[in-house]
mmCIF file of C-alpha atoms and ligand atoms in Angstrom:
data_model
loop_
_atom_site.group_PDB
_atom_site.id
_atom_site.type_symbol
_atom_site.label_atom_id
_atom_site.label_comp_id
_atom_site.label_asym_id
_atom_site.label_seq_id
_atom_site.Cartn_x
_atom_site.Cartn_y
_atom_site.Cartn_z
ATOM 1 C CA MET A 454 157.423 -144.785 -13.750
ATOM 2 C CA THR A 455 155.723 -147.106 -16.190
ATOM 3 C CA GLU A 456 153.466 -144.988 -19.201
ATOM 4 C CA ARG A 457 149.657 -144.759 -18.145
ATOM 5 C CA ARG A 458 147.076 -145.683 -20.771
ATOM 6 C CA GLY A 459 143.900 -145.748 -19.251
ATOM 7 C CA LEU A 460 141.773 -143.179 -18.129
ATOM 8 C CA PHE A 461 140.665 -142.510 -14.043
ATOM 9 C CA LEU A 462 137.424 -141.005 -13.084
ATOM 10 C CA ASN A 463 136.234 -140.198 -9.712
ATOM 11 C CA PHE A 464 132.686 -139.833 -8.771
ATOM 12 C CA GLU A 465 132.355 -137.206 -5.773
ATOM 13 C CA GLY A 466 129.788 -135.326 -3.851
ATOM 14 C CA MET A 467 127.931 -134.553 -0.647
ATOM 15 C CA ASP A 468 126.525 -137.594 1.442
ATOM 16 C CA GLY A 469 123.329 -138.835 -0.523
ATOM 17 C CA CYS A 470 123.783 -137.045 -3.313
ATOM 18 C CA GLY A 471 123.272 -140.183 -5.952
ATOM 19 C CA LYS A 472 126.846 -140.397 -6.779
ATOM 20 C CA THR A 473 127.114 -144.474 -6.070
ATOM 21 C CA THR A 474 124.355 -144.782 -8.709
ATOM 22 C CA GLN A 475 125.746 -142.585 -11.011
ATOM 23 C CA ALA A 476 128.899 -144.327 -10.984
ATOM 24 C CA ARG A 477 127.804 -147.928 -11.690
ATOM 25 C CA MET A 478 125.518 -146.766 -14.393
ATOM 26 C CA ALA A 479 128.404 -145.153 -16.247
ATOM 27 C CA ALA A 480 130.963 -147.991 -15.656
ATOM 28 C CA GLU A 481 128.257 -149.934 -17.375
ATOM 29 C CA ARG A 482 127.725 -147.311 -19.730
ATOM 30 C CA LEU A 483 131.511 -147.780 -20.595
ATOM 31 C CA ARG A 484 131.519 -151.415 -20.624
ATOM 32 C CA LYS A 485 128.776 -151.347 -23.065
ATOM 33 C CA GLU A 486 131.250 -148.948 -25.549
ATOM 34 C CA GLY A 487 133.701 -152.501 -25.141
ATOM 35 C CA TYR A 488 136.041 -150.189 -22.505
ATOM 36 C CA GLU A 489 137.412 -152.683 -19.946
ATOM 37 C CA VAL A 490 135.894 -150.896 -16.422
ATOM 38 C CA LEU A 491 137.717 -151.525 -12.887
ATOM 39 C CA GLU A 492 135.062 -150.149 -10.749
ATOM 40 C CA SER A 493 136.248 -149.086 -6.918
ATOM 41 C CA VAL A 494 134.810 -147.197 -3.920
ATOM 42 C CA GLU A 495 136.688 -145.485 -1.184
ATOM 43 C CA PRO A 496 136.962 -145.794 1.715
ATOM 44 C CA GLY A 497 137.465 -149.872 1.038
ATOM 45 C CA GLY A 498 137.850 -150.946 -2.227
ATOM 46 C CA THR A 499 140.373 -153.837 -1.436
ATOM 47 C CA PRO A 500 140.045 -156.744 0.933
ATOM 48 C CA ILE A 501 142.833 -155.108 3.215
ATOM 49 C CA GLY A 502 140.378 -151.316 2.699
ATOM 50 C CA GLN A 503 137.122 -152.971 3.260
ATOM 51 C CA GLN A 504 138.520 -153.982 6.692
ATOM 52 C CA VAL A 505 139.738 -150.305 7.706
ATOM 53 C CA ARG A 506 136.104 -148.980 6.119
ATOM 54 C CA ARG A 507 134.937 -150.802 9.078
ATOM 55 C CA ILE A 508 136.565 -149.090 11.256
ATOM 56 C CA LEU A 509 136.216 -145.660 10.070
ATOM 57 C CA LEU A 510 132.412 -145.981 9.642
ATOM 58 C CA ASP A 511 131.835 -147.981 12.766
ATOM 59 C CA PRO A 512 129.872 -145.258 15.011
ATOM 60 C CA ALA A 513 131.431 -147.320 18.333
ATOM 61 C CA ASN A 514 134.696 -145.132 17.105
ATOM 62 C CA GLU A 515 133.360 -141.970 18.292
ATOM 63 C CA GLU A 516 137.370 -141.309 19.268
ATOM 64 C CA LEU A 517 138.662 -141.845 16.785
ATOM 65 C CA ALA A 518 141.071 -138.382 16.462
ATOM 66 C CA PRO A 519 140.800 -136.634 13.266
ATOM 67 C CA ARG A 520 144.377 -137.258 12.203
ATOM 68 C CA ALA A 521 144.134 -141.002 12.816
ATOM 69 C CA GLU A 522 141.257 -140.808 10.938
ATOM 70 C CA LEU A 523 142.832 -139.080 7.838
ATOM 71 C CA LEU A 524 145.771 -141.292 8.125
ATOM 72 C CA LEU A 525 142.973 -144.364 7.828
ATOM 73 C CA TYR A 526 141.595 -143.002 4.453
ATOM 74 C CA PHE A 527 144.809 -142.806 2.595
ATOM 75 C CA ALA A 528 145.515 -146.400 3.634
ATOM 76 C CA CYS A 529 143.102 -148.032 2.073
ATOM 77 C CA ARG A 530 143.648 -145.461 -0.598
ATOM 78 C CA ALA A 531 147.608 -146.379 -0.943
ATOM 79 C CA GLN A 532 146.353 -150.303 -1.127
ATOM 80 C CA ASN A 533 143.713 -149.721 -3.435
ATOM 81 C CA VAL A 534 146.490 -147.540 -5.845
ATOM 82 C CA GLU A 535 148.718 -150.489 -5.111
ATOM 83 C CA GLN A 536 146.947 -153.503 -5.679
ATOM 84 C CA TRP A 537 143.718 -152.532 -8.320
ATOM 85 C CA VAL A 538 143.911 -148.972 -9.615
ATOM 86 C CA LYS A 539 147.916 -148.442 -11.108
ATOM 87 C CA PRO A 540 147.640 -151.830 -12.246
ATOM 88 C CA ALA A 541 144.104 -151.121 -14.284
ATOM 89 C CA LEU A 542 145.592 -147.672 -15.871
ATOM 90 C CA ASP A 543 148.977 -149.495 -16.438
ATOM 91 C CA ARG A 544 146.853 -151.862 -18.950
ATOM 92 C CA GLY A 545 144.566 -149.384 -20.188
ATOM 93 C CA ALA A 546 141.401 -149.872 -18.724
ATOM 94 C CA VAL A 547 138.873 -147.159 -17.314
ATOM 95 C CA VAL A 548 139.068 -146.637 -13.593
ATOM 96 C CA VAL A 549 136.026 -146.115 -11.794
ATOM 97 C CA THR A 550 136.167 -144.970 -8.049
ATOM 98 C CA ASP A 551 133.270 -143.769 -6.017
ATOM 99 C CA ARG A 552 135.109 -141.054 -3.969
ATOM 100 C CA PHE A 553 139.069 -140.648 -3.778
ATOM 101 C CA THR A 554 141.232 -137.876 -2.580
ATOM 102 C CA ASP A 555 138.793 -135.101 -3.452
ATOM 103 C CA SER A 556 136.711 -136.581 -0.645
ATOM 104 C CA THR A 557 139.237 -136.555 1.728
ATOM 105 C CA MET A 558 140.515 -133.040 0.718
ATOM 106 C CA ALA A 559 135.998 -131.538 1.068
ATOM 107 C CA TYR A 560 135.320 -133.433 4.730
ATOM 108 C CA GLN A 561 139.257 -133.791 6.253
ATOM 109 C CA GLY A 562 140.709 -130.823 4.435
ATOM 110 C CA TYR A 563 137.674 -128.635 4.862
ATOM 111 C CA GLY A 564 135.500 -130.183 6.969
ATOM 112 C CA ARG A 565 136.860 -131.099 9.898
ATOM 113 C CA GLY A 566 139.466 -128.283 9.090
ATOM 114 C CA LEU A 567 142.784 -129.999 8.807
ATOM 115 C CA GLY A 568 143.556 -128.038 5.873
ATOM 116 C CA ARG A 569 144.779 -128.427 2.310
ATOM 117 C CA GLU A 570 148.537 -128.928 2.617
ATOM 118 C CA ILE A 571 148.418 -132.117 4.619
ATOM 119 C CA VAL A 572 145.673 -133.488 2.228
ATOM 120 C CA ILE A 573 147.854 -132.651 -0.165
ATOM 121 C CA THR A 574 151.147 -134.325 1.166
ATOM 122 C CA LEU A 575 149.916 -137.787 2.085
ATOM 123 C CA ASP A 576 148.123 -137.896 -1.750
ATOM 124 C CA ARG A 577 151.824 -137.776 -2.724
ATOM 125 C CA ILE A 578 152.875 -140.422 -0.664
ATOM 126 C CA ALA A 579 149.623 -142.543 -0.821
ATOM 127 C CA CYS A 580 148.801 -142.202 -4.429
ATOM 128 C CA GLN A 581 152.488 -141.848 -6.186
ATOM 129 C CA GLY A 582 151.430 -139.417 -8.762
ATOM 130 C CA VAL A 583 148.338 -141.499 -9.509
ATOM 131 C CA ALA A 584 145.819 -138.886 -9.619
ATOM 132 C CA PRO A 585 142.104 -138.709 -11.410
ATOM 133 C CA ASP A 586 141.697 -137.229 -15.394
ATOM 134 C CA LEU A 587 138.363 -136.432 -14.552
ATOM 135 C CA THR A 588 136.227 -135.814 -11.548
ATOM 136 C CA ILE A 589 132.634 -135.682 -11.553
ATOM 137 C CA ILE A 590 130.614 -133.852 -8.595
ATOM 138 C CA VAL A 591 127.017 -134.427 -8.888
ATOM 139 C CA ASP A 592 126.066 -131.556 -6.845
ATOM 140 C CA ILE A 593 122.880 -131.261 -4.553
ATOM 141 C CA ASP A 594 122.680 -128.925 -2.300
ATOM 142 C CA LEU A 595 122.972 -128.416 1.576
ATOM 143 C CA GLU A 596 119.119 -129.296 2.781
ATOM 144 C CA THR A 597 118.907 -132.128 0.661
ATOM 145 C CA SER A 598 121.835 -133.986 1.697
ATOM 146 C CA LEU A 599 120.914 -132.856 5.399
ATOM 147 C CA ALA A 600 117.503 -134.179 4.869
ATOM 148 C CA ARG A 601 119.152 -137.445 3.310
ATOM 149 C CA ALA A 602 121.649 -138.116 6.004
ATOM 150 C CA ARG A 603 118.963 -137.530 8.617
ATOM 151 C CA ALA A 604 116.558 -140.064 7.041
ATOM 152 C CA ARG A 605 119.541 -142.621 7.632
ATOM 153 C CA ASN A 606 119.945 -141.857 11.252
ATOM 154 C CA ARG A 607 116.676 -141.780 12.328
ATOM 155 C CA THR A 608 117.241 -143.856 16.083
ATOM 156 C CA VAL A 609 118.765 -140.971 17.136
ATOM 157 C CA ALA A 610 117.475 -139.731 20.421
ATOM 158 C CA ASP A 611 115.384 -136.355 20.024
ATOM 159 C CA ASN A 612 117.029 -134.053 21.849
ATOM 160 C CA HIS A 613 120.359 -135.223 20.941
ATOM 161 C CA GLU A 614 119.038 -135.017 17.451
ATOM 162 C CA THR A 615 119.384 -131.175 17.501
ATOM 163 C CA ARG A 616 122.514 -130.518 18.770
ATOM 164 C CA MET A 617 123.970 -133.324 16.060
ATOM 165 C CA ASP A 618 121.919 -131.552 13.231
ATOM 166 C CA GLU A 619 123.913 -128.303 13.982
ATOM 167 C CA GLN A 620 126.915 -130.228 14.059
ATOM 168 C CA ALA A 621 126.135 -131.777 11.148
ATOM 169 C CA ALA A 622 125.092 -128.790 9.382
ATOM 170 C CA GLU A 623 128.045 -126.528 9.844
ATOM 171 C CA PHE A 624 130.277 -129.448 8.758
ATOM 172 C CA TYR A 625 128.355 -130.147 5.904
ATOM 173 C CA ARG A 626 128.560 -126.714 4.934
ATOM 174 C CA ARG A 627 132.427 -126.751 4.796
ATOM 175 C CA VAL A 628 132.523 -129.653 2.981
ATOM 176 C CA ARG A 629 130.416 -127.920 0.613
ATOM 177 C CA ALA A 630 132.479 -124.901 0.424
ATOM 178 C CA GLY A 631 135.652 -126.833 -0.101
ATOM 179 C CA TYR A 632 133.990 -128.955 -3.135
ATOM 180 C CA GLN A 633 133.294 -125.318 -4.823
ATOM 181 C CA GLU A 634 136.789 -124.006 -3.744
ATOM 182 C CA MET A 635 138.323 -127.538 -5.173
ATOM 183 C CA VAL A 636 136.210 -126.818 -8.496
ATOM 184 C CA GLN A 637 137.498 -123.357 -8.786
ATOM 185 C CA LEU A 638 141.093 -124.028 -8.008
ATOM 186 C CA GLU A 639 141.268 -127.029 -11.017
ATOM 187 C CA PRO A 640 138.446 -125.944 -12.802
ATOM 188 C CA HIS A 641 139.743 -128.615 -16.398
ATOM 189 C CA ARG A 642 139.519 -131.349 -13.924
ATOM 190 C CA PHE A 643 136.188 -131.163 -12.221
ATOM 191 C CA ALA A 644 132.734 -131.588 -13.852
ATOM 192 C CA VAL A 645 129.654 -130.285 -11.970
ATOM 193 C CA VAL A 646 126.739 -132.632 -13.159
ATOM 194 C CA ASP A 647 123.760 -131.159 -11.454
ATOM 195 C CA GLY A 648 121.868 -134.225 -9.234
ATOM 196 C CA ARG A 649 118.960 -132.876 -8.526
ATOM 197 C CA GLY A 650 116.741 -134.308 -11.328
ATOM 198 C CA ASP A 651 116.015 -137.595 -12.062
ATOM 199 C CA ILE A 652 118.443 -140.252 -12.087
ATOM 200 C CA ASP A 653 118.327 -140.709 -16.222
ATOM 201 C CA THR A 654 118.758 -136.960 -16.640
ATOM 202 C CA VAL A 655 121.841 -136.762 -14.000
ATOM 203 C CA ALA A 656 123.491 -139.857 -15.984
ATOM 204 C CA ARG A 657 123.025 -138.055 -19.386
ATOM 205 C CA GLY A 658 124.606 -134.940 -17.918
ATOM 206 C CA VAL A 659 127.732 -137.481 -16.106
ATOM 207 C CA TRP A 660 127.736 -139.210 -19.715
ATOM 208 C CA GLN A 661 128.802 -135.623 -21.717
ATOM 209 C CA ALA A 662 131.624 -135.105 -19.227
ATOM 210 C CA ILE A 663 132.961 -138.575 -19.468
ATOM 211 C CA GLN A 664 132.395 -138.525 -23.638
ATOM 212 C CA GLY A 665 134.692 -135.945 -24.286
ATOM 213 C CA LYS A 666 138.014 -137.442 -22.360
ATOM 214 C CA LEU A 667 137.193 -141.214 -23.417
ATOM 215 C CA PRO A 668 140.698 -142.649 -25.206
ATOM 216 C CA ARG A 669 140.295 -144.203 -28.467
ATOM 217 C CA HIS A 670 140.030 -147.684 -28.699
ATOM 218 C CA ASP A 671 139.407 -150.319 -31.367
HETATM 219 P P1 TYD B 627 129.766 -144.063 2.462
HETATM 220 O O1 TYD B 627 128.934 -144.846 3.223
HETATM 221 O O2 TYD B 627 130.871 -144.505 1.326
HETATM 222 O O3 TYD B 627 128.495 -142.837 2.136
HETATM 223 P P2 TYD B 627 128.729 -142.443 0.406
HETATM 224 O O4 TYD B 627 127.572 -143.311 -0.345
HETATM 225 O O5 TYD B 627 127.655 -140.860 0.831
HETATM 226 O O6 TYD B 627 129.797 -142.169 -0.263
HETATM 227 O O7 TYD B 627 130.821 -143.584 3.700
HETATM 228 C C1 TYD B 627 131.581 -142.670 3.301
HETATM 229 C C2 TYD B 627 131.869 -141.163 4.203
HETATM 230 O O8 TYD B 627 132.830 -141.434 4.654
HETATM 231 C C3 TYD B 627 131.259 -140.205 3.543
HETATM 232 O O9 TYD B 627 130.290 -139.798 4.676
HETATM 233 C C4 TYD B 627 132.338 -139.847 3.619
HETATM 234 C C5 TYD B 627 133.838 -140.101 4.509
HETATM 235 N N1 TYD B 627 134.409 -139.858 3.646
HETATM 236 C C6 TYD B 627 135.565 -139.031 4.109
HETATM 237 O O10 TYD B 627 134.909 -138.302 4.940
HETATM 238 N N2 TYD B 627 136.922 -139.036 3.918
HETATM 239 C C7 TYD B 627 137.187 -139.907 2.511
HETATM 240 O O11 TYD B 627 138.407 -139.772 2.471
HETATM 241 C C8 TYD B 627 136.586 -140.456 2.123
HETATM 242 C C9 TYD B 627 136.820 -141.616 0.998
HETATM 243 C C10 TYD B 627 134.681 -140.622 2.352
#
C-alpha cells in the first residue's frame, strides 16, 4: 500500500442533525486555510454511487432485504474509496465525507440488528484499510431527530403514521444508542459536538475538533 499523507474526516449523526451543513462549512474553511479538500457524501458520492443511492432511498423499494441494503451501502463505499477517497488521501488532500462506515454500523449494525461483525468484515473488503482519522458526530436527541424526520414525511396518512412513528422511534433509538456505544469503544477517533446550538456555534465546536488533527502544510 502506498503511504497515506492526507487526512480523512467523516461527519455522522441522526437524520436531521445538521451534519451536511457542518461538513460543507468545514470543507469551506479548510479550503480557505489552503488545504486541498475532497467532499463526498454517502450513499452516493461517485456517479456510480449515485445510481446505487437511487435504489437505496426509493420508497418504492420496500422489499429491499436488510442484507441486500447493507451490501448496496458498501457497494457505494467501495466505489467511493477506489475512485475518489484513496487517490485524494494519497496525494495529501483532506477528505470530508457526509457519512461513511459509521453510518452503516449505526443504522444497519445496530438499527436493523445485523450486528457489528458483519459490518466490520464488509468494511475490510470494501475499504481496504482506508478509515477515518477523525469522526465528528453532530449530536441531537431522539425527539428532535424524529420531529425533523416527521416533517419530511408529512404526506403519510394519519392512521398509518402512528404505526410508522412507533417503528421509526424504536429504530432511531437503537441507532442513537449504537453511535453512543461506538464512541465508547473508540473514544480517540470520535468528537461529539452538540448539534442543538445555532449553526455557527456548532461550526466552532467542529472546527476545534478538526484543528488538533490537521497535518502541516506550507
Ligand atoms: P440522506 O438523504 O443523505 O439523509 P441525511 O441527510 O440524514 O444523511 O439519506 C441517508 C439515509 O441513509 C439516512 O437515513 C441514513 C441512511 N444510511 C444508512 O442507513 N446506512 C448507511 O451506510 C448510510 C451511508 C446511510
